[in-house]
mmCIF file of C-alpha atoms in Angstrom:
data_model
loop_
_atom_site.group_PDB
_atom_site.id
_atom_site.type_symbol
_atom_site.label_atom_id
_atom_site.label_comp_id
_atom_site.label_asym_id
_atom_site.label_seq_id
_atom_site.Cartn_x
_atom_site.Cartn_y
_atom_site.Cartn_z
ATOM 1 C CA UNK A 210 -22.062 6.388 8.148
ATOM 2 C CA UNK A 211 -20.601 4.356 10.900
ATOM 3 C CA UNK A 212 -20.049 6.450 14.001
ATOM 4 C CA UNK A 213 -19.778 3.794 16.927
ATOM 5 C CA UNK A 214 -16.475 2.327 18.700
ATOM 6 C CA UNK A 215 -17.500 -0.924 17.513
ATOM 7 C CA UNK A 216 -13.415 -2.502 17.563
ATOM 8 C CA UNK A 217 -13.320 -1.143 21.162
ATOM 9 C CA UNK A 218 -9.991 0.321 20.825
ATOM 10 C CA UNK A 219 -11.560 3.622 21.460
ATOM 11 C CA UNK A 220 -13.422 2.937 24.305
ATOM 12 C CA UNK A 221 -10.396 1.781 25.897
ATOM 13 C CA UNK A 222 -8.201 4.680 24.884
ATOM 14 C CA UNK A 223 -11.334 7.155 26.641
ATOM 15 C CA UNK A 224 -11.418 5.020 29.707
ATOM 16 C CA UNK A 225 -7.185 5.148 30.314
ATOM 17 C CA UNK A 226 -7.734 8.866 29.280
ATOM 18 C CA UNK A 227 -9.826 9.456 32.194
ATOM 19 C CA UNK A 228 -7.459 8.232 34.597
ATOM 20 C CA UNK A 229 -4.183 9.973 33.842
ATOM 21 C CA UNK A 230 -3.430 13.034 32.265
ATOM 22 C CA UNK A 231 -0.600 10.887 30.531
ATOM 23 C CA UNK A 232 -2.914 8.788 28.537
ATOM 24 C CA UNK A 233 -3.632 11.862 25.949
ATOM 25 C CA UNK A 234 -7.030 13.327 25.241
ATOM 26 C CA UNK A 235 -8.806 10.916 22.497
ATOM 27 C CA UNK A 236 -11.703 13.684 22.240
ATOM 28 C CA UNK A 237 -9.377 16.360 20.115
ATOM 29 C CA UNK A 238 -9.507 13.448 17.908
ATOM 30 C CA UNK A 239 -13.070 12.485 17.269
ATOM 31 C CA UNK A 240 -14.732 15.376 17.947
ATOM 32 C CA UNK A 241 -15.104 16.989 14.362
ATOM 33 C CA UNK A 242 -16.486 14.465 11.530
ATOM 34 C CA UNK A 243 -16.996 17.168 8.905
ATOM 35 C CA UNK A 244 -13.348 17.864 9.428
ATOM 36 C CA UNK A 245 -11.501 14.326 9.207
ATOM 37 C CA UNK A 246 -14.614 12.392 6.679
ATOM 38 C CA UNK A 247 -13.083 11.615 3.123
ATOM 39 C CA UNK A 248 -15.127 8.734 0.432
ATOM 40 C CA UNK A 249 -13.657 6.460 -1.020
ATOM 41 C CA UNK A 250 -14.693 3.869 -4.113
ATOM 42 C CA UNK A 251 -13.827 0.605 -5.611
ATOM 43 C CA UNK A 252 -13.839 -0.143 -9.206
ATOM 44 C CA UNK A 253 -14.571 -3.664 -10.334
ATOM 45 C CA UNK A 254 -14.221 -3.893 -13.753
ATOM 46 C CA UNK A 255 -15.211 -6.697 -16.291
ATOM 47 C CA UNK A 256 -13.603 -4.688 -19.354
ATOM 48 C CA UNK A 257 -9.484 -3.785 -19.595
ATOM 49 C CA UNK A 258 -10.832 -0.276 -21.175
ATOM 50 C CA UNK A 259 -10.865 2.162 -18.845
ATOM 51 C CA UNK A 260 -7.187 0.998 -17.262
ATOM 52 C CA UNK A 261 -5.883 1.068 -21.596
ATOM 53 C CA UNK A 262 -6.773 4.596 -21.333
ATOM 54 C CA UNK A 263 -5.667 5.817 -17.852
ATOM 55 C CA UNK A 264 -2.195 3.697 -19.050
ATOM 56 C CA UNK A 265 -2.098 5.541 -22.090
ATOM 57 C CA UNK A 266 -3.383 8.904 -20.739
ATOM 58 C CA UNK A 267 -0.515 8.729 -17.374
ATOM 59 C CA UNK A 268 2.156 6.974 -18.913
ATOM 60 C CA UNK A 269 1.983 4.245 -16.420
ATOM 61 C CA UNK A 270 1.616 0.638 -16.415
ATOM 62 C CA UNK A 271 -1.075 -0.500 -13.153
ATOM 63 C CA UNK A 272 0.960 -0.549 -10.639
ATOM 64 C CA UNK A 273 3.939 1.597 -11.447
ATOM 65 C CA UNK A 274 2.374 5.073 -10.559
ATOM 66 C CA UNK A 275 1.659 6.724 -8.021
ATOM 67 C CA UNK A 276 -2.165 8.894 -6.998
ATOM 68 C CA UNK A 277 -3.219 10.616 -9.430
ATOM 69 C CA UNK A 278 -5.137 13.667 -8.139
ATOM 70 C CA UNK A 279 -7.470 15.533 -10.082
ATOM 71 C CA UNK A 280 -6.347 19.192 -8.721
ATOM 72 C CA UNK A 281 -9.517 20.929 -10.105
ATOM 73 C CA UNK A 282 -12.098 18.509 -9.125
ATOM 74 C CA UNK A 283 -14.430 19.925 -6.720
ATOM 75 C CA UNK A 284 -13.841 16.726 -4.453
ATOM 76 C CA UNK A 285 -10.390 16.957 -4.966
ATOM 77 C CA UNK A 286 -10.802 13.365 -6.570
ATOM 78 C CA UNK A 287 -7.594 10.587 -6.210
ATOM 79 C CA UNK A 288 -7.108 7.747 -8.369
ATOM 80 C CA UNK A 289 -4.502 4.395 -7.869
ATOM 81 C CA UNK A 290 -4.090 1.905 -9.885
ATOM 82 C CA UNK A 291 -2.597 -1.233 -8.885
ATOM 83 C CA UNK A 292 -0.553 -3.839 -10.250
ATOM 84 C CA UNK A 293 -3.078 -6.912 -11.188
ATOM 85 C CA UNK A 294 -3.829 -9.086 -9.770
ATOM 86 C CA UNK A 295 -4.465 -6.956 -6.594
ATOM 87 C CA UNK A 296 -6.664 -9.240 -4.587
ATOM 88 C CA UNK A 297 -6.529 -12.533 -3.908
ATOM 89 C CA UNK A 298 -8.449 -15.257 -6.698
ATOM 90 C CA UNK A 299 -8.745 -12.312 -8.833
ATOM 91 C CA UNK A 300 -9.539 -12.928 -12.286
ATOM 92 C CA UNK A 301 -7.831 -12.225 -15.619
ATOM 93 C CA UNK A 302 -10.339 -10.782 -17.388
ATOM 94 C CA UNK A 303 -11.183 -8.567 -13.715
ATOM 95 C CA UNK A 304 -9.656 -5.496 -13.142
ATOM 96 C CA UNK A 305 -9.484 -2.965 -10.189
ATOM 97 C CA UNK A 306 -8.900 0.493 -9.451
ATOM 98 C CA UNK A 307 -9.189 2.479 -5.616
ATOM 99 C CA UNK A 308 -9.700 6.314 -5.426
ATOM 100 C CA UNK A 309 -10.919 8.635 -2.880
ATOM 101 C CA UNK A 310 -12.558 12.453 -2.826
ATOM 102 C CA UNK A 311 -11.295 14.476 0.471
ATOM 103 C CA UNK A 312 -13.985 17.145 -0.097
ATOM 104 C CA UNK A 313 -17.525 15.309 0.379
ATOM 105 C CA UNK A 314 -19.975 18.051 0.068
ATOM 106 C CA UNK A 315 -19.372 20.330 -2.647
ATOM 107 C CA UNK A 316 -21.441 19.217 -5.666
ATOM 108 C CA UNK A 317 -19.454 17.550 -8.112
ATOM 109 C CA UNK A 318 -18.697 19.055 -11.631
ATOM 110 C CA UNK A 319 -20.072 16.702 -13.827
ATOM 111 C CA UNK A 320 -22.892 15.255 -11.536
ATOM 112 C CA UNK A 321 -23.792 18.472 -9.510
ATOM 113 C CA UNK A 322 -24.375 16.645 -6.568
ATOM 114 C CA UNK A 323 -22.314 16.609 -3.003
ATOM 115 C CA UNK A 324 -19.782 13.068 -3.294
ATOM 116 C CA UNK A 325 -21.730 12.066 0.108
ATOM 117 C CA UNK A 326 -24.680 11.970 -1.835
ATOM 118 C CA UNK A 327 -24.113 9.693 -4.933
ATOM 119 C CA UNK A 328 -24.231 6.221 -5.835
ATOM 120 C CA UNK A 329 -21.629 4.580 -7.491
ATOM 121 C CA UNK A 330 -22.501 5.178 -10.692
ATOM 122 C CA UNK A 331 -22.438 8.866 -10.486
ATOM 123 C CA UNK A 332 -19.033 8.731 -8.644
ATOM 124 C CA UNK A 333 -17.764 6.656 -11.793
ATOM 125 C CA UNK A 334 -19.444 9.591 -14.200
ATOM 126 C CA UNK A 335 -17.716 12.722 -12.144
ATOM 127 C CA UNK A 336 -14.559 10.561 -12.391
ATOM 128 C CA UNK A 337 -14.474 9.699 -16.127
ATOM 129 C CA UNK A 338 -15.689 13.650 -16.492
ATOM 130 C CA UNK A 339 -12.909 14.589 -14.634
ATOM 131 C CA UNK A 340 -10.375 12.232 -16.909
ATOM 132 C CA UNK A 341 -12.026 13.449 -20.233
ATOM 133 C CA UNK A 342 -12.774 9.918 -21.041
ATOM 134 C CA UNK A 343 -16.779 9.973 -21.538
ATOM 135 C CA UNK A 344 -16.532 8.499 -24.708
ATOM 136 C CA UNK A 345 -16.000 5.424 -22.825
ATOM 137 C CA UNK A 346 -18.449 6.161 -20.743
ATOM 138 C CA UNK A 347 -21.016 3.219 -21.847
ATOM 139 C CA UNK A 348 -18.860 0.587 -22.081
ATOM 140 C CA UNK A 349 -17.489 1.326 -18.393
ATOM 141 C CA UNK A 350 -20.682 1.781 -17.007
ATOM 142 C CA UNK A 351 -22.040 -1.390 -18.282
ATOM 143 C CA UNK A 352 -19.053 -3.399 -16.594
ATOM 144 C CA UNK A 353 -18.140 -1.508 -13.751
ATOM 145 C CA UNK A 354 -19.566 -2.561 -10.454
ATOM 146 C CA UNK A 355 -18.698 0.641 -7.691
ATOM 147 C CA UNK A 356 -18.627 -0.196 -4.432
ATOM 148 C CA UNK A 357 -18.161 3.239 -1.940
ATOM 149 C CA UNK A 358 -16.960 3.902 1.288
ATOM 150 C CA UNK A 359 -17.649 6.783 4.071
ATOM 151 C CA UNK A 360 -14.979 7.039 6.312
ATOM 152 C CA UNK A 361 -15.633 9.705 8.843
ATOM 153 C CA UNK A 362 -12.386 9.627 10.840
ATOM 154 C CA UNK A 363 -9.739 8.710 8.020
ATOM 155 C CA UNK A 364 -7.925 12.016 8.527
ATOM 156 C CA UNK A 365 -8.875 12.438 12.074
ATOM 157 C CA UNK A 366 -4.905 11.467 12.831
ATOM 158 C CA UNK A 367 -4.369 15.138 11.646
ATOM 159 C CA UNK A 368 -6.706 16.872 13.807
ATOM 160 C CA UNK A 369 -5.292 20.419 15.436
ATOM 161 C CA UNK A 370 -4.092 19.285 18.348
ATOM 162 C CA UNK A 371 -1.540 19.961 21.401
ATOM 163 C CA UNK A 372 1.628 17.789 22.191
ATOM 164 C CA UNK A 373 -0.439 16.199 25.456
ATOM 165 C CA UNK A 374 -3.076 15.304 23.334
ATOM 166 C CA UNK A 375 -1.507 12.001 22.477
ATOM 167 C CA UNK A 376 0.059 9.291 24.846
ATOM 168 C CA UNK A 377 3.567 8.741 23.872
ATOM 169 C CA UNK A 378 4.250 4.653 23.490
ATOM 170 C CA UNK A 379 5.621 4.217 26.656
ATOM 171 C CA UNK A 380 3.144 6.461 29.099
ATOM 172 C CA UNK A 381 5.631 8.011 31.899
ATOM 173 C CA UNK A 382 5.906 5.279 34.910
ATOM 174 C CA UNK A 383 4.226 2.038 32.667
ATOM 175 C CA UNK A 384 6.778 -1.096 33.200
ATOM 176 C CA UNK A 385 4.815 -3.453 31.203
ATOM 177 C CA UNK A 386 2.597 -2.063 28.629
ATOM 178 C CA UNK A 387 2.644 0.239 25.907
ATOM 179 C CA UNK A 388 0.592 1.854 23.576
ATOM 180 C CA UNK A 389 0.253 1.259 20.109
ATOM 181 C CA UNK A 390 -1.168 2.800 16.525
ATOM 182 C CA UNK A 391 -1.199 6.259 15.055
ATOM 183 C CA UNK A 392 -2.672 8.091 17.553
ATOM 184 C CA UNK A 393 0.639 7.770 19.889
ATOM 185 C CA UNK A 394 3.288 10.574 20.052
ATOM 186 C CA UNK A 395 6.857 9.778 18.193
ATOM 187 C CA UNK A 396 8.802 12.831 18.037
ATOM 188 C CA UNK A 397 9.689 14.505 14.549
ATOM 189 C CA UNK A 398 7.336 11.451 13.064
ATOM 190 C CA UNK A 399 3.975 11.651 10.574
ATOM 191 C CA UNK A 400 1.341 9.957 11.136
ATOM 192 C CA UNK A 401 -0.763 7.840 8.133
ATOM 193 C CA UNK A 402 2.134 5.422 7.052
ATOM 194 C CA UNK A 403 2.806 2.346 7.757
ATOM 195 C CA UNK A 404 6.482 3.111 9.121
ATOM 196 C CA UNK A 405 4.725 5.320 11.989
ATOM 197 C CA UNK A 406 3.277 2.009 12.978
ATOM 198 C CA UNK A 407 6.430 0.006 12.753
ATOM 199 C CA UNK A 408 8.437 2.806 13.969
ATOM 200 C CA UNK A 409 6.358 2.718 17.717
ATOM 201 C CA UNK A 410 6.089 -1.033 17.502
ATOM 202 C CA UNK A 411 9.756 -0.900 17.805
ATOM 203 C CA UNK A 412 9.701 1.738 21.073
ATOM 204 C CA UNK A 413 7.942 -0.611 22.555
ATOM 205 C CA UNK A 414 9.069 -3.647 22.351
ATOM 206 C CA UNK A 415 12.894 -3.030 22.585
ATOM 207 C CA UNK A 416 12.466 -0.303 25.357
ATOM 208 C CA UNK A 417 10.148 -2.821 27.507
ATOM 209 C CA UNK A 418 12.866 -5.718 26.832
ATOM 210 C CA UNK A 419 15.803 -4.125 27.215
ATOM 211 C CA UNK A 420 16.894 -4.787 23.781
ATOM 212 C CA UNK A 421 19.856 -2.469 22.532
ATOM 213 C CA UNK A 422 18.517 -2.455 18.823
ATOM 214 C CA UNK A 423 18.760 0.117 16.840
ATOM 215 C CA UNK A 424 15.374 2.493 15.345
ATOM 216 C CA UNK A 425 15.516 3.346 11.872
ATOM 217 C CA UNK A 426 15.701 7.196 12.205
ATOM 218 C CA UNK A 427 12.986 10.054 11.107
ATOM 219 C CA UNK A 428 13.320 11.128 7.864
ATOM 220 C CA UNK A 429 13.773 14.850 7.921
ATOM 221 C CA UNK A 430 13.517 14.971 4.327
ATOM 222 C CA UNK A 431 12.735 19.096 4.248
ATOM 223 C CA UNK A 432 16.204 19.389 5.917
ATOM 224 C CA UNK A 433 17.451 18.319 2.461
ATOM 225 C CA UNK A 434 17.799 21.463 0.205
ATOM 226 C CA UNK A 435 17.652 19.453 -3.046
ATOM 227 C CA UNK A 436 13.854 18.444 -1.633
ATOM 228 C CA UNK A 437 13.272 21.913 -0.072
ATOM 229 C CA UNK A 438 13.475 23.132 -3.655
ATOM 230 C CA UNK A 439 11.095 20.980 -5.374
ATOM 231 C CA UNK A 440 8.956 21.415 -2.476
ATOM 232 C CA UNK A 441 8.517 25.080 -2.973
ATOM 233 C CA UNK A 442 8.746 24.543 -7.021
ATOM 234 C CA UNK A 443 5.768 22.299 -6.120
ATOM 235 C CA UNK A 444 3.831 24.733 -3.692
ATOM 236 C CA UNK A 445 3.910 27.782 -6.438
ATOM 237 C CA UNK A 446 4.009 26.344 -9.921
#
């Protein structure tokens, strides 16, 4: 498991932090792996079957759903499927599928080991346990190359944490510099997308240069009773 700064991005952000109190408090952060490490796994498979089934089992062609989470897997297992071809060069006859488990050390239920502590191969047997599909399980197996992932900070974005702990874009008194990336404060925003990015990208540079653009707006999407509802149909069903 890769726990360096190797990018230096970090480094930076501690040495700023030092200096002013407006630079946030990158520690609150990356202080608790257990808390923010999910693994995730790549599929490369030499045989359409597996995708035929999860089409036919979801109701979705690759690439037209969304994750599909496995709600009583021990490692609260995700699936996606994308569209083909996903990556560049790919092959016809190649196929491709991306998941994740957010819970690492409970043992799985079809393996009985932690997630942390399989190969690939016994990440692709909890997974076609948890689909129902191990009749298939030969052929995948013998096609299906698993290549895994640990990612100690992926959810370290959502640590607890107080509003000082992160440096808005634009620190208080900076005339020409700014601070980018999802560990910057924008009001009313969530972290994790790609519009979070954008979103502070666009503080920045029209603040710095003047520019009287206009921001596309936060979403307050629980403000909206029609989504409030299916939220808390959601939450309790």
């Amino acid at each position: 498991m890769v726990r360096d700064k190797r990018d230096g991005s970090w480094t930076l952000w501690e040495t700023l932090s030092r200096k002013a109190p407006d630079f946030g408090r990158p520690a609150v952060f990356n202080g608790s792996i257990p808390e923010a490490a999910w693994e995730s796994f790549t599929l490369t498979m030499r045989s359409p079957a597996l995708l035929k089934r999860i089409e036919e089992f979801s109701g979705n062609a690759p690439g037209t759903g969304a994750l599909m989470t496995f709600k009583d897997s021990p490692w609260l297992m995700s699936i996606v499927v994308p569209r083909p071809p996903h990556f560049d060069g790919q092959p016809d006859d190649v196929f491709t599928l991306w998941g994740y488990g957010l819970f690492i050390d409970p043992p799985g239920e079809h393996t009985g080991k932690a997630m942390a502590e399989c190969t690939g191969q016994e990440i692709l047997t909890e997974l076609l346990g948890q689909l129902g599909f191990e009749d298939l399980a030969d052929e995948v197996r013998a096609t299906t190359t698993v290549t895994t992932v640990m990612m100690p900070y992926i959810t370290s974005q959502f640590a607890r944490r107080d509003v000082h702990d992160r440096p808005r874009v634009i620190p208080h008194g900076a005339r020409n510099f700014a601070l980018l990336g999802q560990y910057v404060e924008i009001p009313e925003d969530v972290v994790f997308t790609v519009e979070y990015s954008v979103r502070g990208a666009m503080h920045a540079v029209y603040q710095l240069l003047g520019l009287s653009l206009p921001i596309p707006p936060v979403h307050h999407a629980l403000a909206e009773p029609a989504t409030a509802l299916r939220a808390l149909r959601t939450a309790f069903a």
